[in-house]
Coordinates of C-alpha atoms and ligand atoms in Angstrom, one line a residue:
X138 CA -11.5 1.5 93.9
X139 CA -15.0 2.8 94.6
X140 CA -17.1 3.3 91.7
X141 CA -17.9 6.9 91.0
X142 CA -21.4 7.9 92.6
X143 CA -24.1 9.2 90.5
X144 CA -27.4 10.4 91.4
X145 CA -30.5 9.7 89.0
X146 CA -33.4 11.9 90.0
X147 CA -36.7 11.0 88.3
X148 CA -39.6 13.3 88.5
X149 CA -43.3 12.5 87.2
X150 CA -43.6 12.4 83.8
X151 CA -44.5 9.7 81.2
X152 CA -40.9 9.8 80.1
X153 CA -39.9 8.2 83.4
X154 CA -39.7 4.8 81.8
X155 CA -36.7 6.0 79.6
X156 CA -34.8 6.9 82.6
X157 CA -34.6 3.1 83.1
X158 CA -32.5 2.7 80.0
X159 CA -30.3 5.7 81.4
X160 CA -29.9 3.9 84.6
X161 CA -28.9 0.8 82.9
X162 CA -26.1 2.6 80.9
X163 CA -24.8 4.3 83.9
X164 CA -24.4 1.2 85.9
X165 CA -23.1 -0.8 83.0
X166 CA -20.3 1.8 82.4
X167 CA -19.1 1.6 86.1
X168 CA -21.1 4.0 88.1
X169 CA -22.7 3.4 91.5
X170 CA -26.2 4.9 90.7
X171 CA -28.7 6.0 93.4
X172 CA -32.1 6.4 91.8
X173 CA -34.1 9.3 93.8
X174 CA -37.6 9.2 92.3
X175 CA -40.4 11.8 93.5
X176 CA -43.4 10.5 94.7
X177 CA -45.1 11.3 91.3
X178 CA -42.7 9.7 89.5
X179 CA -43.6 6.3 91.1
X180 CA -47.1 6.5 89.4
X181 CA -45.2 6.0 86.0
X182 CA -42.2 3.4 87.3
X183 CA -42.3 1.6 90.6
X184 CA -39.9 1.7 93.4
X185 CA -39.3 -2.1 92.7
X186 CA -37.9 -1.3 89.2
X187 CA -35.5 1.5 90.3
X188 CA -34.1 -0.4 93.2
X189 CA -33.8 -3.7 91.6
X190 CA -31.9 -2.0 88.5
X191 CA -29.9 0.1 90.8
X192 CA -29.1 -2.0 93.6
X193 CA -30.1 0.5 96.2
X194 CA -33.3 1.6 97.9
X195 CA -35.1 4.0 95.9
X196 CA -37.2 5.9 98.5
X197 CA -38.7 9.5 97.8
X198 CA -38.9 11.0 101.2
X199 CA -36.4 12.2 103.7
X200 CA -38.0 10.2 106.5
X201 CA -36.7 6.8 105.5
X202 CA -33.3 5.6 107.3
X203 CA -33.2 8.8 108.9
X204 CA -30.1 7.9 110.8
X205 CA -28.1 7.9 107.8
X206 CA -29.2 11.5 106.9
X207 CA -29.9 10.6 103.4
X208 CA -31.1 14.0 102.4
X209 CA -27.6 15.4 102.9
X210 CA -25.4 12.6 102.4
X211 CA -26.6 11.3 98.8
X212 CA -25.8 14.8 97.3
X213 CA -22.7 15.4 99.2
X214 CA -21.1 12.0 97.9
X215 CA -22.3 12.4 94.2
X216 CA -20.0 12.8 91.3
X217 CA -22.9 13.8 89.1
X218 CA -26.6 14.4 89.8
X219 CA -28.9 14.0 86.5
X220 CA -32.6 14.5 86.6
X221 CA -34.3 12.8 83.7
X222 CA -36.9 13.6 83.0
X223 CA -37.3 17.1 84.6
X224 CA -40.8 18.1 85.0
X225 CA -41.6 21.8 84.9
X226 CA -42.6 21.4 88.5
X227 CA -39.2 20.1 89.4
X228 CA -37.4 23.1 87.2
X229 CA -39.3 25.2 89.2
X230 CA -38.5 23.8 92.7
X231 CA -34.9 23.5 92.0
X232 CA -34.6 27.3 90.5
X233 CA -36.3 28.4 93.8
X234 CA -34.5 26.0 96.1
X235 CA -37.5 24.1 97.7
X236 CA -36.8 21.2 99.4
X237 CA -39.8 19.1 100.2
X238 CA -38.5 15.9 99.4
X239 CA -35.3 13.6 99.0
X240 CA -34.7 14.6 95.4
X241 CA -35.1 18.5 96.1
X242 CA -33.1 18.2 99.2
X243 CA -30.2 16.3 97.2
X244 CA -30.2 19.1 94.6
X245 CA -29.5 21.6 97.4
X246 CA -26.7 19.6 99.0
X247 CA -25.0 18.5 95.7
X248 CA -21.7 20.3 95.2
X249 CA -21.0 18.3 92.0
X250 CA -22.3 18.9 88.2
X251 CA -26.0 19.0 87.8
X252 CA -27.7 18.0 84.5
X253 CA -31.3 18.3 84.0
X254 CA -33.2 16.6 81.0
X255 CA -36.5 18.3 80.8
X256 CA -39.8 16.7 79.4
X257 CA -43.0 18.2 78.9
X258 CA -45.5 19.3 76.7
X259 CA -44.4 22.3 74.4
X260 CA -46.9 24.6 76.0
X261 CA -45.2 24.0 79.6
X262 CA -41.7 24.4 78.1
X263 CA -42.5 27.5 76.3
X264 CA -44.3 29.1 79.3
X265 CA -42.2 32.1 80.5
X266 CA -42.5 30.7 84.1
X267 CA -40.6 27.5 82.9
X268 CA -38.0 29.7 80.8
X269 CA -37.2 31.9 83.4
X270 CA -36.5 28.8 85.7
X271 CA -34.3 27.3 83.2
X272 CA -32.3 30.3 82.8
X273 CA -31.9 30.7 86.4
X274 CA -30.7 27.3 86.6
X275 CA -28.3 27.8 83.8
X276 CA -27.0 31.0 85.3
X277 CA -26.1 29.2 88.3
X278 CA -24.1 26.4 86.5
X279 CA -26.5 23.7 85.8
X280 CA -26.6 22.0 82.3
X281 CA -30.0 22.0 81.1
X282 CA -30.4 20.0 78.0
X283 CA -32.7 21.3 75.4
X284 CA -35.8 19.0 75.1
X285 CA -36.1 17.2 71.6
X286 CA -38.8 17.9 69.1
X287 CA -41.2 15.0 68.2
X288 CA -44.1 13.0 69.3
X289 CA -45.3 14.0 73.1
X290 CA -47.8 12.1 75.1
X291 CA -51.1 11.9 73.5
X292 CA -51.6 13.2 69.9
X293 CA -49.3 16.1 70.3
X294 CA -46.1 16.7 68.5
X295 CA -43.7 19.4 69.3
X296 CA -40.6 20.5 71.5
X297 CA -40.6 18.9 74.7
X298 CA -39.5 15.5 74.1
X299 CA -37.1 13.6 76.3
X300 CA -33.8 13.1 74.2
X301 CA -32.9 9.4 73.6
X302 CA -31.5 7.9 76.9
X303 CA -28.3 7.0 75.0
X304 CA -27.7 10.4 74.1
X305 CA -28.6 11.9 77.9
X306 CA -25.9 9.3 78.9
X307 CA -23.3 10.8 76.5
X308 CA -23.6 14.1 77.9
X309 CA -23.3 12.6 81.5
X310 CA -20.1 10.8 80.4
X311 CA -18.7 13.8 79.1
X312 CA -19.4 16.1 82.3
X313 CA -18.2 13.1 84.4
X314 CA -14.7 13.0 82.3
X315 CA -14.1 16.7 82.7
X316 CA -14.8 16.5 86.4
X317 CA -14.9 19.7 88.5
X318 CA -11.3 20.8 87.9
X319 CA -12.8 24.0 85.9
X320 CA -16.1 25.4 85.4
X321 CA -18.5 22.7 84.1
X322 CA -20.8 25.1 82.1
X323 CA -18.1 27.4 80.6
X324 CA -20.0 27.7 77.3
X325 CA -23.3 28.6 79.1
X326 CA -25.1 31.5 77.5
X327 CA -23.1 30.9 74.1
X328 CA -24.5 30.0 71.0
X329 CA -22.1 27.6 68.8
X330 CA -22.6 26.5 65.3
X331 CA -21.2 23.4 64.1
X332 CA -21.0 21.9 60.6
X333 CA -20.7 17.9 60.5
X334 CA -20.6 15.1 58.0
X335 CA -20.0 15.4 54.2
X336 CA -22.1 17.0 51.4
X337 CA -23.4 15.4 48.5
X338 CA -23.3 17.0 45.0
X339 CA -26.1 15.3 42.9
X340 CA -25.3 14.3 39.4
X341 CA -28.8 12.8 38.7
X342 CA -31.7 11.5 40.8
X343 CA -29.6 8.3 41.9
X344 CA -26.1 9.4 42.0
X345 CA -23.7 12.0 43.7
X346 CA -20.4 13.1 44.3
X347 CA -19.6 12.6 47.9
X348 CA -16.8 12.1 50.6
X349 CA -16.2 9.5 53.3
X350 CA -16.8 11.9 56.3
X351 CA -19.0 10.0 58.9
X352 CA -20.0 13.1 61.0
X353 CA -18.5 11.6 64.2
X354 CA -16.1 14.5 65.0
X355 CA -18.8 17.1 64.5
X356 CA -21.3 15.2 66.4
X357 CA -18.6 14.8 69.3
X358 CA -18.1 18.7 69.1
X359 CA -22.0 19.2 69.3
X360 CA -22.4 16.8 72.1
X361 CA -19.4 18.2 74.2
X362 CA -20.9 21.7 73.8
X363 CA -24.0 20.6 75.1
X364 CA -22.3 19.1 78.3
X365 CA -20.6 22.5 78.7
X366 CA -23.8 24.4 78.6
X367 CA -24.0 25.9 75.0
X368 CA -26.9 26.5 72.8
X369 CA -25.9 24.2 69.9
X370 CA -27.0 24.3 66.4
X371 CA -25.7 21.3 64.4
X372 CA -25.9 21.6 60.5
X373 CA -25.8 17.9 59.5
X374 CA -24.7 17.0 56.2
X375 CA -26.0 13.4 55.2
X376 CA -24.7 11.9 58.5
X377 CA -26.7 8.6 59.8
X378 CA -25.8 9.3 63.5
X379 CA -28.3 9.7 66.2
X380 CA -29.2 13.4 67.0
X381 CA -27.0 14.7 70.0
X382 CA -29.1 15.4 72.9
X383 CA -30.1 19.1 73.4
X384 CA -28.8 20.1 69.9
X385 CA -30.8 21.7 67.2
X386 CA -30.1 19.6 64.3
X387 CA -30.5 21.0 60.6
X388 CA -30.1 18.3 58.1
X389 CA -28.6 19.3 54.9
X390 CA -27.6 17.7 51.6
X391 CA -25.3 19.8 49.3
X392 CA -22.4 22.4 50.0
X393 CA -24.9 25.1 48.9
X394 CA -27.4 24.0 51.4
X395 CA -25.0 23.7 54.0
X396 CA -23.6 27.4 53.3
X397 CA -27.1 28.8 53.5
X398 CA -28.0 26.9 56.9
X399 CA -24.7 27.7 58.5
X400 CA -24.6 31.3 57.6
X401 CA -28.1 31.9 58.8
X402 CA -27.3 30.1 62.2
X403 CA -24.2 32.2 62.4
X404 CA -25.8 35.4 62.5
X405 CA -26.1 35.4 66.5
X406 CA -23.3 32.5 67.1
X407 CA -20.4 33.0 69.3
X408 CA -18.4 30.5 67.7
X409 CA -18.6 28.4 64.5
X410 CA -16.7 25.2 63.8
X411 CA -16.6 24.0 60.5
X412 CA -16.0 20.3 60.8
X413 CA -18.1 19.2 57.7
X414 CA -16.1 17.9 54.6
X415 CA -17.6 20.2 52.1
X416 CA -17.1 19.5 48.6
X417 CA -15.1 21.8 46.6
X418 CA -16.6 21.4 43.5
X419 CA -20.2 20.2 42.3
X420 CA -21.2 18.9 38.6
X421 CA -21.9 21.9 36.5
X422 CA -25.2 20.0 35.2
X423 CA -27.8 18.1 37.0
X424 CA -29.5 15.6 34.9
X425 CA -33.2 15.5 35.7
X426 CA -33.4 11.7 34.4
X427 CA -31.1 8.8 35.4
X428 CA -27.8 9.0 33.2
X429 CA -27.9 6.0 31.0
X430 CA -25.1 3.8 29.2
X431 CA -25.4 3.4 25.6
X432 CA -23.7 0.6 23.5
X433 CA -21.0 1.9 21.8
X434 CA -21.0 5.4 23.1
X435 CA -18.1 6.7 25.4
X436 CA -19.3 8.2 28.8
X437 CA -19.9 11.8 28.6
X438 CA -17.3 13.5 30.9
X439 CA -18.4 15.2 34.1
X440 CA -17.8 18.8 34.2
X441 CA -17.4 20.6 37.6
X442 CA -18.0 24.0 39.0
X443 CA -16.5 25.5 42.3
X444 CA -18.7 25.4 45.4
X445 CA -18.5 28.5 47.7
X446 CA -15.9 28.2 50.5
X447 CA -18.0 28.5 53.5
X448 CA -15.2 28.7 56.1
X449 CA -13.2 31.4 54.1
X450 CA -16.4 33.4 53.7
X451 CA -17.3 33.1 57.5
X452 CA -13.8 34.2 58.3
X453 CA -13.9 37.3 56.2
X454 CA -17.5 38.3 57.2
X455 CA -17.9 37.5 60.8
X456 CA -21.6 37.7 61.0
X457 CA -21.2 38.7 64.7
X458 CA -18.5 40.8 65.9
X459 CA -16.0 38.7 68.2
X460 CA -17.1 35.5 66.6
X461 CA -14.6 32.7 66.7
X462 CA -14.3 30.8 63.6
X463 CA -12.6 27.3 63.5
X464 CA -11.9 25.1 60.5
X465 CA -10.7 21.6 60.1
X466 CA -8.2 20.1 57.5
X467 CA -7.5 16.8 56.6
X468 CA -4.0 16.3 54.9
X469 CA -2.1 13.6 53.6
X470 CA 1.3 15.0 53.0
X471 CA 3.3 17.7 54.7
X472 CA 0.5 18.0 57.0
X473 CA 1.9 21.1 59.4
X474 CA 3.1 22.9 56.4
X475 CA -0.2 22.3 54.6
X476 CA -2.3 23.3 57.6
X477 CA -0.3 26.6 58.2
X478 CA -1.0 27.6 54.8
X479 CA -4.5 26.8 54.7
X480 CA -4.8 28.6 58.3
X481 CA -3.5 31.7 56.6
X482 CA -5.6 31.3 53.3
X483 CA -8.9 30.6 55.1
X484 CA -8.3 33.4 57.8
X485 CA -10.0 31.5 60.6
X486 CA -9.0 31.7 64.2
X487 CA -8.2 27.9 64.8
X488 CA -7.2 25.2 62.4
X489 CA -7.5 21.7 63.4
X490 CA -5.2 19.6 61.3
X491 CA -5.2 15.8 61.0
X492 CA -3.5 13.5 59.0
X493 CA -5.7 10.9 57.1
X494 CA -4.7 7.4 58.2
X495 CA -5.7 4.2 58.7
X496 CA -7.3 4.4 62.2
X497 CA -7.7 8.3 62.0
X498 CA -10.0 10.7 60.7
X499 CA -12.9 9.2 58.5
X500 CA -15.3 7.0 60.3
X501 CA -13.1 6.1 63.1
X502 CA -13.8 6.6 66.8
X503 CA -10.6 8.2 67.4
X504 CA -8.5 11.0 66.2
X505 CA -5.1 12.7 66.5
X506 CA -4.5 16.4 65.5
X507 CA -2.5 19.6 66.3
X508 CA -4.6 22.7 66.4
X509 CA -3.0 25.8 64.7
X510 CA -3.7 29.5 65.5
X511 CA -2.4 32.6 63.6
X512 CA 0.1 33.5 66.5
X513 CA 2.2 30.5 65.7
X514 CA 0.8 28.2 68.5
X515 CA 0.6 24.8 68.0
X516 CA -1.5 22.6 70.5
X517 CA -1.0 18.8 69.8
X518 CA -4.1 16.5 70.7
X519 CA -2.8 12.8 71.0
X520 CA -4.4 9.7 69.6
X521 CA -7.8 9.2 71.5
X522 CA -11.6 9.7 71.3
X523 CA -13.0 12.5 69.0
X524 CA -14.7 13.9 72.3
X525 CA -11.3 14.4 73.7
X526 CA -10.3 16.4 70.6
X527 CA -13.6 18.3 70.7
X528 CA -13.1 19.2 74.4
X529 CA -9.6 20.5 73.6
X530 CA -11.2 22.6 70.6
X531 CA -13.8 24.0 73.3
X532 CA -10.9 25.1 75.8
X533 CA -9.2 26.8 73.1
X534 CA -12.3 28.6 71.9
X535 CA -13.2 29.6 75.5
X536 CA -9.9 31.3 76.2
X537 CA -10.4 33.1 73.0
X538 CA -13.8 34.4 74.3
X539 CA -12.1 35.9 77.3
Ligands
CTP696 N1 -14.6 24.1 53.7 C1 -15.6 24.9 53.5 N2 -16.1 25.3 52.1 C2 -15.5 24.5 51.1 C3 -14.5 23.5 51.4 C4 -14.1 23.4 52.7 O1 -16.2 25.6 54.6 N3 -16.0 24.6 49.9 C5 -14.1 24.0 55.2 C6 -14.2 22.7 55.8 O2 -15.3 22.7 56.4 C7 -13.0 22.6 56.6 C8 -11.9 23.6 55.8 O3 -12.6 24.2 54.8 O4 -13.2 23.3 57.9 C9 -10.7 22.7 55.2 O5 -11.4 22.1 54.1 P1 -10.4 21.6 53.0 O6 -11.3 20.8 51.9 O7 -9.3 20.8 53.6 O8 -9.8 22.8 52.3 P2 -9.4 23.4 50.7 O9 -9.4 24.9 50.9 O10 -10.6 23.0 50.0 O11 -8.3 22.8 50.9 P3 -7.7 21.5 49.7 O12 -7.0 22.3 48.7 O13 -6.7 20.8 50.4 O14 -8.9 20.7 49.4

């Protein structure tokens, strides 16, 4: 079987060297990658590197191998075009339909999903010209990944960094997995908030009450939402996972901090998905100094108080009219009956119920679940990658938007 064809466009920014890693991940995962750099990109990484890593020529102009009509064919055959890094100049050209080299021609002929991963200085990213170009591209169905915040070229720090190539690859993988059966960017123009991970409730400076949530399901929800064009806020409780490309990550520790961050982000959110394992209780007293054991003394009991129920509060208050609220429930017994009761108690629009098991839920890469809705419907999601469950949740959320 032919390998799926992917075009990796590289425009002229210092982050071009990171595209080598993206190229490697794409080829190693079984894609036939054609690199189309711009002439400026070759100032940063040479043609020899691109062609050696991809196994194809990596010309920049339409005047090479003209008999093969590359300016049309490369775009037509692609299953995905990803431009990383995408400079301000490239975004402007793409938004205006200019076609003065092989990459811009390819962008005009491609009928497949197109992903841009912009990287530039903060001033250039924030410039209204760039922002309008990004909005235009998004409106037309392209996925434009928000740049990361961090160290930029020279001494500057701010928004504009290319996200980790591994995370850009994850977005590409999801876009390719969904194919072109439906609209690729069906969350475009939507703001979604996701909570992930597990809260930790401190007892003293070195101890906490925690849980086994890894954050993988919440991060999968964030990654898949970015790949469907959403603006994503990820409220991450104690997760050690890498930031998903394009998501605005807000780290939190306790349930109270998570509540504050989620409620604030939810003010203008179209959907909120509470995938985090939020502690129901916290120690009533925090010891400023480490709790010591004393010979001959019994340990003092740990007294607990209730934490706020963020999901129930959101469901009741709906900070934005029409907002869709989704909860998760991990159960060990009477999974569906407990799930139904919890859905009614919490008042959310969807409840993803999964059974805690050996290979499922905490820390694993895969999950199996049933999504319950107040109208009595049940959507079973077979055992599979957490990204697949995440996409099913977004499918159901999108249906409720319309
Ligand atoms: N949740 C929340 N705030 C809490 C506890 C839970 O927002 N203080 C959310 C979780 O993020 C999840 C859902 O509620 O989406 C279900 O959590 P769960 O702990 O299973 O529900 P509980 O009501 O605590 O039920 P149980 O008695 O089974 O613990």
